Short mmCIF file of C-alpha atoms and ligand atoms in Angstrom, two decimals:
data_model
loop_
_atom_site.label_atom_id
_atom_site.label_comp_id
_atom_site.label_asym_id
_atom_site.label_seq_id
_atom_site.Cartn_x
_atom_site.Cartn_y
_atom_site.Cartn_z
CA MET D 1 20.50 1.41 -10.00
CA LYS D 2 17.16 3.23 -10.02
CA PRO D 3 17.42 6.54 -11.83
CA GLN D 4 16.30 8.39 -8.75
CA LEU D 5 18.92 6.53 -6.74
CA LEU D 6 21.58 7.48 -9.26
CA ILE D 7 20.67 11.13 -8.88
CA LEU D 8 20.60 10.75 -5.08
CA PHE D 9 23.98 9.04 -5.29
CA LEU D 10 25.41 11.88 -7.34
CA LEU D 11 24.01 14.44 -4.93
CA ALA D 12 25.11 12.45 -1.88
CA SER D 13 28.61 12.13 -3.37
CA ILE D 14 28.86 15.88 -3.40
CA TYR D 15 28.47 15.96 0.35
CA ALA D 16 30.30 12.74 1.20
CA PHE D 17 33.57 13.53 -0.57
CA PRO D 18 35.24 16.88 -0.10
CA GLN D 19 36.38 17.00 -3.76
CA PHE D 20 32.66 16.84 -4.76
CA LYS D 21 31.65 19.73 -2.54
CA LEU D 22 29.95 22.53 -4.41
CA THR D 23 31.66 25.85 -4.19
CA PRO D 24 29.42 28.80 -3.23
CA GLU D 25 29.53 29.74 -6.90
CA GLN D 26 28.28 26.30 -8.05
CA GLU D 27 25.59 26.37 -5.33
CA SER D 28 24.37 29.70 -6.59
CA ILE D 29 24.33 28.52 -10.23
CA ARG D 30 22.17 25.58 -9.16
CA THR D 31 19.78 27.78 -7.17
CA GLU D 32 19.54 30.17 -10.09
CA ILE D 33 18.78 27.34 -12.57
CA ASN D 34 16.02 25.98 -10.31
CA LYS D 35 14.50 29.43 -9.91
CA LYS D 36 14.57 30.15 -13.64
CA THR D 37 13.13 26.70 -14.41
CA GLN D 38 10.19 27.37 -12.12
CA THR D 39 9.60 30.74 -13.78
CA ASP D 40 9.70 29.19 -17.27
CA TYR D 41 7.40 26.39 -16.13
CA ASN D 42 4.89 28.91 -14.75
CA THR D 43 5.03 30.82 -18.04
CA ILE D 44 4.10 27.74 -20.05
CA LEU D 45 1.34 26.74 -17.57
CA GLN D 46 -0.08 30.23 -17.89
CA GLN D 47 -0.10 30.02 -21.69
CA LEU D 48 -1.94 26.69 -21.41
CA GLY D 49 -4.39 28.12 -18.87
CA ILE D 50 -3.45 25.37 -16.40
CA THR D 51 -3.36 26.19 -12.72
CA GLU D 52 -2.67 22.74 -11.36
CA ILE D 53 -1.38 19.40 -12.61
CA ARG D 54 -1.73 15.99 -10.96
CA PRO D 55 1.33 14.87 -8.99
CA GLY D 56 3.69 12.34 -10.55
CA ALA D 57 4.34 8.84 -9.24
CA ASN D 58 6.67 8.77 -6.25
CA GLY D 59 9.51 6.38 -7.09
CA ASN D 60 11.33 6.79 -3.79
CA ASP D 61 8.76 6.05 -1.10
CA PRO D 62 6.64 2.89 -1.57
CA ASN D 63 4.39 4.03 1.29
CA ALA D 64 3.59 7.40 -0.23
CA GLU D 65 0.00 8.02 -1.26
CA ASN D 66 1.16 8.50 -4.84
CA ALA D 67 3.77 5.69 -4.72
CA ALA D 68 4.77 4.41 -8.18
CA ASN D 69 2.82 1.30 -9.13
CA TYR D 70 4.85 -1.87 -9.68
CA ASP D 71 1.94 -4.28 -9.56
CA GLU D 72 1.42 -5.71 -13.06
CA THR D 73 -2.25 -6.50 -12.34
CA LYS D 74 -2.90 -2.77 -11.86
CA ALA D 75 -0.80 -1.52 -14.78
CA ASP D 76 -3.17 -1.75 -17.73
CA ILE D 77 -5.84 0.82 -16.90
CA TYR D 78 -6.46 1.58 -20.56
CA THR D 79 -6.73 -0.94 -23.33
CA ASN D 80 -7.88 1.12 -26.31
CA TYR D 81 -4.59 2.09 -27.87
CA PRO D 82 -4.51 4.26 -30.99
CA ASN D 83 -3.99 2.03 -34.02
CA PRO D 84 -1.09 3.09 -36.24
CA LEU D 85 -2.75 1.25 -39.14
CA ILE D 86 -6.00 3.24 -39.06
CA PHE D 87 -6.16 6.71 -40.58
CA ASN D 88 -7.61 9.57 -38.53
CA ASN D 89 -10.77 9.33 -40.69
CA GLY D 90 -11.24 5.67 -39.71
CA ASN D 91 -10.06 4.13 -42.98
CA PRO D 92 -7.60 1.22 -42.78
CA VAL D 93 -3.96 1.52 -43.84
CA THR D 94 -3.38 -1.38 -46.19
CA THR D 95 -0.40 -0.59 -48.41
CA ALA D 96 3.14 0.73 -48.02
CA GLU D 97 1.99 3.82 -49.89
CA ASP D 98 -0.88 4.33 -47.40
CA TRP D 99 1.65 4.10 -44.61
CA GLN D 100 3.63 7.04 -46.03
CA THR D 101 0.49 9.17 -45.68
CA ARG D 102 -0.50 7.75 -42.30
CA ARG D 103 3.06 8.35 -41.08
CA LEU D 104 2.54 12.09 -41.62
CA GLU D 105 -0.64 12.06 -39.49
CA ILE D 106 1.23 10.36 -36.66
CA ILE D 107 4.15 12.79 -37.00
CA ALA D 108 1.73 15.73 -36.79
CA ASP D 109 0.25 14.38 -33.55
CA PHE D 110 3.66 13.79 -32.00
CA GLU D 111 4.76 17.27 -33.04
CA ASN D 112 1.67 19.09 -31.80
CA GLU D 113 1.06 17.25 -28.56
CA VAL D 114 4.19 15.43 -27.43
CA TYR D 115 7.65 16.50 -28.60
CA GLY D 116 6.93 19.82 -30.33
CA LYS D 117 7.62 21.33 -33.72
CA LEU D 118 10.93 22.48 -35.12
CA PRO D 119 10.96 26.19 -36.01
CA GLU D 120 11.34 27.11 -39.66
CA ASN D 121 14.31 29.41 -39.14
CA ILE D 122 16.89 27.00 -37.70
CA PRO D 123 20.28 28.39 -38.73
CA SER D 124 22.95 26.31 -40.41
CA VAL D 125 25.82 24.47 -38.72
CA THR D 126 29.43 24.65 -39.90
CA TRP D 127 31.68 21.82 -38.76
CA HIS D 128 35.35 22.37 -37.93
CA ILE D 129 37.87 19.69 -37.09
CA ILE D 130 39.59 20.89 -33.94
CA GLU D 131 41.94 17.95 -33.49
CA GLU D 132 42.75 14.73 -35.30
CA LYS D 133 44.98 12.10 -33.76
CA GLU D 134 45.94 8.46 -33.96
CA GLU D 135 45.15 6.34 -30.92
CA ASN D 136 45.51 2.73 -29.93
CA ILE D 137 42.51 1.09 -28.31
CA ASP D 138 43.18 -2.48 -27.17
CA GLY D 139 45.66 -3.00 -29.99
CA ILE D 140 43.44 -1.44 -32.66
CA ALA D 141 44.70 1.65 -34.47
CA VAL D 142 42.04 4.34 -34.33
CA THR D 143 41.67 7.78 -35.87
CA ARG D 144 39.98 10.11 -33.43
CA LYS D 145 38.62 13.46 -34.50
CA THR D 146 37.30 16.18 -32.22
CA LEU D 147 34.91 18.54 -33.95
CA GLU D 148 32.88 21.61 -33.26
CA GLY D 149 29.66 22.40 -35.10
CA LYS D 150 29.23 26.15 -34.98
CA VAL D 151 25.63 27.30 -35.34
CA ASP D 152 25.23 30.55 -37.27
CA ASN D 153 24.01 32.96 -34.59
CA SER D 154 24.09 36.14 -36.66
CA SER D 155 20.34 36.56 -36.06
CA TYR D 156 20.89 36.68 -32.28
CA PRO D 157 24.59 36.93 -31.31
CA GLU D 158 23.79 36.90 -27.57
CA ILE D 159 23.35 33.11 -27.79
CA GLU D 160 26.18 30.88 -29.01
CA VAL D 161 25.62 27.21 -29.83
CA ASN D 162 28.63 25.02 -30.59
CA LEU D 163 27.92 21.31 -31.01
CA GLN D 164 30.65 19.14 -29.51
CA LEU D 165 31.41 15.91 -31.28
CA SER D 166 34.09 13.27 -31.23
CA VAL D 167 34.39 10.50 -33.81
CA SER D 168 36.62 7.42 -33.66
CA THR D 169 37.05 5.12 -36.65
CA PRO D 170 39.44 2.24 -37.22
CA SER D 171 42.53 3.55 -39.06
CA ASN D 172 43.31 0.65 -41.33
CA ILE D 173 40.21 0.53 -43.51
CA LYS D 174 39.66 -0.05 -47.19
CA SER D 175 36.22 1.47 -47.40
CA PRO D 176 34.00 3.78 -45.30
CA VAL D 177 32.72 2.20 -42.07
CA PRO D 178 29.44 2.08 -40.13
CA VAL D 179 29.34 4.32 -37.04
CA MET D 180 27.27 4.27 -33.86
CA LEU D 181 26.50 7.81 -32.70
CA MET D 182 25.81 8.16 -28.99
CA PHE D 183 24.32 11.05 -27.05
CA GLY D 184 26.97 11.81 -24.47
CA PHE D 185 25.96 12.74 -20.98
CA SER D 186 26.71 16.31 -19.97
CA PHE D 187 26.76 17.28 -16.31
CA PRO D 188 24.74 20.34 -15.35
CA ASP D 189 26.58 23.69 -15.20
CA TRP D 190 26.68 23.63 -11.43
CA PHE D 191 28.18 20.13 -11.22
CA PRO D 192 31.87 19.88 -10.22
CA LYS D 193 33.88 19.23 -13.37
CA ASN D 194 36.09 16.15 -13.81
CA THR D 195 34.40 14.40 -10.91
CA PHE D 196 34.41 11.08 -12.68
CA PRO D 197 37.44 9.73 -14.52
CA GLN D 198 37.07 8.98 -18.24
CA GLN D 199 36.29 5.28 -18.45
CA LYS D 200 37.49 2.89 -21.10
CA ASN D 201 34.50 1.15 -22.55
CA ALA D 202 34.52 -2.47 -23.71
CA TRP D 203 31.65 -1.78 -26.12
CA GLN D 204 33.79 0.70 -28.02
CA THR D 205 36.48 -1.95 -28.46
CA ASN D 206 33.81 -4.40 -29.58
CA LEU D 207 32.51 -1.98 -32.21
CA LEU D 208 36.08 -1.43 -33.45
CA LYS D 209 36.60 -5.19 -33.65
CA GLN D 210 33.63 -5.32 -36.03
CA GLY D 211 35.41 -2.69 -38.10
CA TRP D 212 32.88 -0.04 -37.06
CA GLY D 213 33.40 3.35 -35.48
CA PHE D 214 31.72 5.24 -32.66
CA ALA D 215 30.94 8.88 -32.05
CA ASP D 216 29.79 11.00 -29.14
CA LEU D 217 27.66 14.12 -29.40
CA LYS D 218 27.49 16.11 -26.16
CA ALA D 219 23.74 16.62 -25.83
CA GLY D 220 24.25 19.60 -23.53
CA SER D 221 26.14 21.44 -26.26
CA VAL D 222 22.95 21.39 -28.37
CA GLN D 223 20.45 22.18 -25.65
CA PRO D 224 20.77 22.40 -21.84
CA ASP D 225 18.95 19.74 -19.84
CA ASN D 226 16.66 21.94 -17.76
CA GLY D 227 13.74 24.32 -18.09
CA ALA D 228 15.93 27.34 -17.38
CA GLY D 229 17.94 26.45 -20.47
CA LEU D 230 14.96 26.69 -22.83
CA THR D 231 15.86 30.33 -23.47
CA LYS D 232 19.38 29.16 -24.37
CA GLY D 233 20.81 26.48 -26.66
CA ILE D 234 19.36 25.94 -30.11
CA ILE D 235 15.78 26.42 -28.82
CA GLY D 236 16.70 29.77 -27.22
CA LEU D 237 18.67 30.88 -30.28
CA THR D 238 15.78 30.29 -32.69
CA ASN D 239 13.43 32.03 -30.22
CA LYS D 240 15.89 34.93 -29.84
CA GLY D 241 16.06 34.34 -26.09
CA LYS D 242 12.27 34.35 -25.52
CA ASN D 243 10.22 31.67 -23.74
CA ARG D 244 8.62 28.84 -25.74
CA THR D 245 5.05 28.71 -26.93
CA PRO D 246 3.21 25.41 -26.19
CA GLU D 247 3.65 23.76 -29.60
CA GLN D 248 7.39 24.45 -29.90
CA TRP D 249 10.07 21.79 -29.60
CA GLY D 250 11.53 20.54 -26.35
CA SER D 251 15.03 19.27 -25.59
CA LEU D 252 14.43 15.76 -26.97
CA ARG D 253 13.76 17.09 -30.45
CA ALA D 254 16.56 19.62 -30.07
CA TRP D 255 19.01 16.84 -29.21
CA ALA D 256 17.66 14.82 -32.15
CA TRP D 257 18.15 17.85 -34.41
CA GLY D 258 21.79 17.94 -33.24
CA ALA D 259 22.21 14.26 -34.14
CA SER D 260 20.83 14.99 -37.63
CA ARG D 261 23.42 17.73 -38.08
CA VAL D 262 26.11 15.22 -37.10
CA LEU D 263 24.77 12.91 -39.81
CA ASP D 264 25.02 15.80 -42.31
CA TYR D 265 28.70 15.97 -41.42
CA PHE D 266 29.13 12.16 -41.65
CA GLU D 267 27.77 12.35 -45.21
CA LYS D 268 30.87 14.40 -46.05
CA ASP D 269 33.44 12.39 -44.08
CA ASN D 270 34.96 9.80 -46.42
CA LEU D 271 35.93 7.48 -43.55
CA ILE D 272 32.24 7.00 -42.70
CA ASP D 273 29.49 5.12 -44.51
CA ALA D 274 26.60 7.53 -43.87
CA THR D 275 24.05 4.92 -44.99
CA LYS D 276 25.10 2.82 -41.99
CA VAL D 277 24.90 5.19 -39.06
CA GLY D 278 23.13 4.06 -35.90
CA ILE D 279 21.90 6.19 -33.03
CA THR D 280 22.05 5.26 -29.37
CA GLY D 281 21.51 6.73 -25.94
CA HIS D 282 20.55 5.74 -22.44
CA SER D 283 17.68 6.90 -20.25
CA ARG D 284 16.77 10.50 -21.24
CA TYR D 285 19.18 10.05 -24.14
CA GLY D 286 17.47 6.75 -24.94
CA LYS D 287 14.32 8.83 -25.43
CA ALA D 288 16.34 11.24 -27.60
CA ALA D 289 17.77 8.35 -29.63
CA LEU D 290 14.29 6.97 -30.35
CA VAL D 291 13.01 10.43 -31.33
CA THR D 292 16.04 10.79 -33.64
CA LEU D 293 15.45 7.44 -35.36
CA ALA D 294 11.71 8.10 -35.66
CA PHE D 295 12.01 11.53 -37.27
CA ASP D 296 15.20 11.29 -39.37
CA GLU D 297 14.86 8.41 -41.81
CA ARG D 298 18.53 8.59 -42.75
CA PHE D 299 19.53 6.86 -39.50
CA ALA D 300 19.89 3.16 -40.24
CA ILE D 301 19.40 1.53 -36.83
CA GLY D 302 18.76 2.41 -33.17
CA PHE D 303 19.89 1.03 -29.82
CA ILE D 304 17.36 2.52 -27.43
CA SER D 305 18.47 1.94 -23.85
CA SER D 306 16.14 2.21 -20.83
CA SER D 307 14.23 5.04 -22.45
CA GLY D 308 11.06 4.66 -20.36
CA ALA D 309 8.36 7.33 -20.26
CA GLY D 310 8.67 9.73 -23.17
CA GLY D 311 10.68 7.02 -24.94
CA ALA D 312 9.62 3.46 -25.75
CA SER D 313 7.29 2.78 -22.82
CA LEU D 314 3.54 3.15 -23.26
CA PHE D 315 2.09 6.33 -21.72
CA ARG D 316 -1.23 4.56 -21.12
CA ARG D 317 0.31 2.10 -18.64
CA ASN D 318 0.48 2.78 -14.94
CA TYR D 319 3.85 1.26 -14.07
CA GLY D 320 6.87 3.16 -12.74
CA GLU D 321 7.20 6.62 -14.25
CA VAL D 322 4.00 8.17 -15.62
CA VAL D 323 2.91 11.14 -17.75
CA GLU D 324 2.65 13.40 -14.67
CA ASN D 325 6.36 12.94 -13.91
CA VAL D 326 7.38 13.86 -17.43
CA ALA D 327 5.04 16.88 -17.30
CA SER D 328 6.54 18.14 -14.03
CA SER D 329 8.99 21.04 -13.73
CA GLY D 330 11.96 18.64 -13.64
CA GLU D 331 11.22 17.04 -17.04
CA TYR D 332 8.71 19.11 -19.05
CA HIS D 333 11.57 20.77 -20.95
CA TRP D 334 12.13 17.48 -22.83
CA MET D 335 8.67 17.82 -24.36
CA ALA D 336 6.43 20.38 -26.04
CA GLY D 337 4.55 22.54 -23.53
CA ASN D 338 1.31 21.04 -24.88
CA PHE D 339 2.25 17.69 -23.34
CA ILE D 340 1.63 19.11 -19.85
CA LYS D 341 -2.13 19.18 -20.60
CA TYR D 342 -2.22 15.38 -20.32
CA ALA D 343 -1.29 15.63 -16.64
CA GLY D 344 -4.35 17.83 -16.05
CA PRO D 345 -6.97 18.68 -17.18
CA LEU D 346 -6.69 15.89 -19.81
CA ASN D 347 -5.66 12.30 -19.18
CA TRP D 348 -3.22 9.73 -20.61
CA ASN D 349 -5.97 8.21 -22.67
CA ASP D 350 -6.59 11.54 -24.40
CA LEU D 351 -3.14 11.45 -26.02
CA PRO D 352 -3.69 11.05 -29.77
CA VAL D 353 -0.59 8.82 -30.02
CA ASP D 354 1.43 6.49 -27.82
CA ALA D 355 4.97 5.07 -27.72
CA HIS D 356 4.26 2.13 -30.07
CA GLU D 357 3.62 4.68 -32.80
CA LEU D 358 6.98 6.36 -32.16
CA ILE D 359 8.59 2.95 -32.70
CA ALA D 360 6.39 2.46 -35.78
CA LEU D 361 7.79 5.70 -37.24
CA CYS D 362 11.18 3.93 -37.31
CA ALA D 363 9.84 1.22 -39.66
CA PRO D 364 11.15 -0.40 -41.79
CA ARG D 365 14.52 0.33 -40.13
CA PRO D 366 15.78 -2.02 -37.40
CA VAL D 367 15.38 -0.96 -33.78
CA PHE D 368 16.62 -2.61 -30.58
CA ILE D 369 14.66 -1.79 -27.42
CA SER D 370 16.76 -2.41 -24.33
CA SER D 371 16.04 -2.38 -20.62
CA GLY D 372 17.43 -3.52 -17.29
CA ASN D 373 15.82 -5.65 -14.64
CA LYS D 374 15.84 -4.99 -10.90
CA GLY D 375 16.50 -1.34 -10.32
CA ASP D 376 15.18 -0.46 -13.75
CA ASN D 377 11.46 -0.87 -13.11
CA TRP D 378 10.95 2.88 -13.26
CA VAL D 379 11.26 2.62 -17.07
CA ASP D 380 8.53 -0.07 -17.29
CA PRO D 381 10.45 -2.83 -19.11
CA LYS D 382 7.23 -4.66 -19.99
CA GLY D 383 5.58 -1.46 -21.22
CA MET D 384 8.49 -1.03 -23.66
CA PHE D 385 8.15 -4.64 -24.81
CA LEU D 386 4.41 -4.18 -25.39
CA ALA D 387 5.10 -1.03 -27.39
CA ALA D 388 7.46 -3.08 -29.59
CA VAL D 389 4.69 -5.69 -30.05
CA LYS D 390 2.14 -3.01 -30.97
CA ALA D 391 4.56 -1.42 -33.47
CA SER D 392 5.21 -4.73 -35.22
CA PRO D 393 2.19 -4.74 -37.58
CA VAL D 394 3.62 -1.62 -39.26
CA TYR D 395 6.92 -3.43 -39.87
CA GLU D 396 4.99 -6.38 -41.27
CA LEU D 397 2.99 -4.14 -43.60
CA LEU D 398 6.36 -2.95 -44.93
CA GLU D 399 7.42 -6.57 -45.43
CA LYS D 400 9.78 -6.60 -42.48
CA LYS D 401 9.63 -8.86 -39.47
CA GLY D 402 8.03 -7.63 -36.26
CA ILE D 403 9.07 -8.83 -32.84
CA GLU D 404 9.07 -12.64 -32.73
CA THR D 405 6.66 -13.11 -29.81
CA ALA D 406 3.88 -11.21 -28.08
CA ILE D 407 4.59 -12.98 -24.78
CA PHE D 408 6.83 -11.08 -22.37
CA PRO D 409 9.99 -13.20 -22.18
CA PRO D 410 12.15 -14.06 -19.15
CA VAL D 411 15.06 -11.74 -18.37
CA GLU D 412 18.09 -12.14 -20.69
CA THR D 413 16.07 -13.54 -23.60
CA ALA D 414 17.37 -11.90 -26.77
CA LEU D 415 14.45 -11.36 -29.15
CA ILE D 416 16.57 -10.37 -32.13
CA LYS D 417 15.14 -12.38 -34.99
CA GLY D 418 12.81 -9.62 -36.14
CA ASP D 419 13.55 -6.06 -37.25
CA VAL D 420 11.95 -4.86 -34.02
CA SER D 421 14.00 -6.40 -31.26
CA TYR D 422 14.07 -6.45 -27.47
CA ARG D 423 16.18 -7.63 -24.56
CA GLN D 424 15.95 -7.07 -20.85
CA HIS D 425 19.38 -7.55 -19.29
CA ASN D 426 19.82 -8.62 -15.70
CA GLN D 427 21.35 -5.45 -14.23
CA GLY D 428 19.94 -2.08 -13.23
CA HIS D 429 19.53 1.24 -15.01
CA VAL D 430 22.51 0.85 -17.34
CA GLN D 431 23.16 0.25 -21.03
CA THR D 432 26.43 -1.71 -21.07
CA PRO D 433 25.12 -5.29 -20.53
CA ASN D 434 23.13 -5.17 -23.78
CA TRP D 435 25.88 -3.99 -26.16
CA GLU D 436 26.90 -7.51 -27.08
CA THR D 437 23.35 -8.46 -28.08
CA PHE D 438 22.90 -5.20 -29.97
CA ILE D 439 26.10 -5.80 -31.96
CA GLU D 440 24.92 -9.30 -32.83
CA PHE D 441 21.61 -7.81 -34.03
CA ALA D 442 23.32 -5.01 -35.96
CA THR D 443 25.74 -7.31 -37.84
CA ARG D 444 22.72 -8.50 -39.83
CA TYR D 445 22.49 -5.02 -41.31
CA PHE D 446 26.02 -3.61 -41.14
CA ASP D 447 28.29 -6.43 -42.27
C1 GCU B 1 14.71 10.33 -14.33
C2 GCU B 1 13.50 10.43 -15.23
C3 GCU B 1 13.60 9.45 -16.39
C4 GCU B 1 14.91 9.60 -17.09
C5 GCU B 1 16.04 9.47 -16.10
C6 GCU B 1 17.44 9.71 -16.69
O1 GCU B 1 14.67 9.14 -13.63
O2 GCU B 1 12.34 10.18 -14.46
O3 GCU B 1 12.54 9.69 -17.29
O4 GCU B 1 15.04 8.69 -18.12
O5 GCU B 1 15.90 10.43 -15.07
O6 GCU B 1 17.58 10.20 -17.78
O7 GCU B 1 18.39 9.42 -15.99
#
């Protein structure tokens, strides 16, 4: 399903089924969030001196003047991509040692212009086990822990941040196990609670069958998923409730920060092999998973699902979602305020970096780029493949294997021979159909 359709479906469900109907209180929370988001957005535009940005691509109406482009012959407007293997001063990057220095230049560009910088004063997190119980999942004995990571808010007690985590590991183990950490979806504050039943997931069983565990970090417990929430969560706490300045971090880096704190905890949990922890997420959380893997070198592998614009797809391509969408009031909170400049007055081609360099920051660690087919064009499946191709020379410099072909493969071709891997499954905007391929890829590193 197209992401926009999914959102429409969720909204339509609210009206179609009485149990989904918003109460007046939920309606007013939603109105309030939208109002506050607009105010925060205007504040950041003002700081940037921007009065107008170009409209995003319209993914809903193919007849609209600004309809999203899905014509491959019109997608590659720009061809001069920044080269991860050339230093800012024009010198070539030729050794693994050079790459360590070049990596810092690329990180600086991503921090300043795209995802934002982490503040220096981020308080510490203390993890508490709230519950520990034995479960049985498809005949496998599992130890499930529910934890809370309390962020020290003594510098600004008005804002509380409690990371919510659950971890499930097979019970009968002889040594610590690999774990896949997933960013769990959180519904917005105004959304009716318990609307969807908890689903049993085959991929979890499959991970357990490998002898691996899985964990879920509720992204919303780290940082809310809207502009109004930028004065709350970990971003709001470190800013003592004030609005962001344009170079500060957005929600993607905040979520990634949360994942890093989970990994700190894993390093102390003797059921978990912290050198074999993977990160995964879908859609906006696919973006967050890629940002996590790129910036925190302790994560061993990534399963990056339908991450699209702001994730693995190239910003310089005009296909599906574009920079202007990500810079709009509905999505800008994921990014640094500075990113909005590239939707006016600057252009996509002015970005000092592009998505292939985010993938390159993951090198030499294995990464699996995943997308859907029909109904998932908004994420630009080919743009994500091309980013994987353009990241491959960095892997090769580090004596790893890049993606095995530069030719866009037919749907359902698993390109998992390299350390940069890719597969487009044959369903819509979902992650599930690619778990099996990911597990096959990951066994090379985890078994
Ligand atoms: C929207 C947005 C995407 C995002 C998606 C999601 O469709 O444009 O960038 O990935 O929502 O997270 O569901």
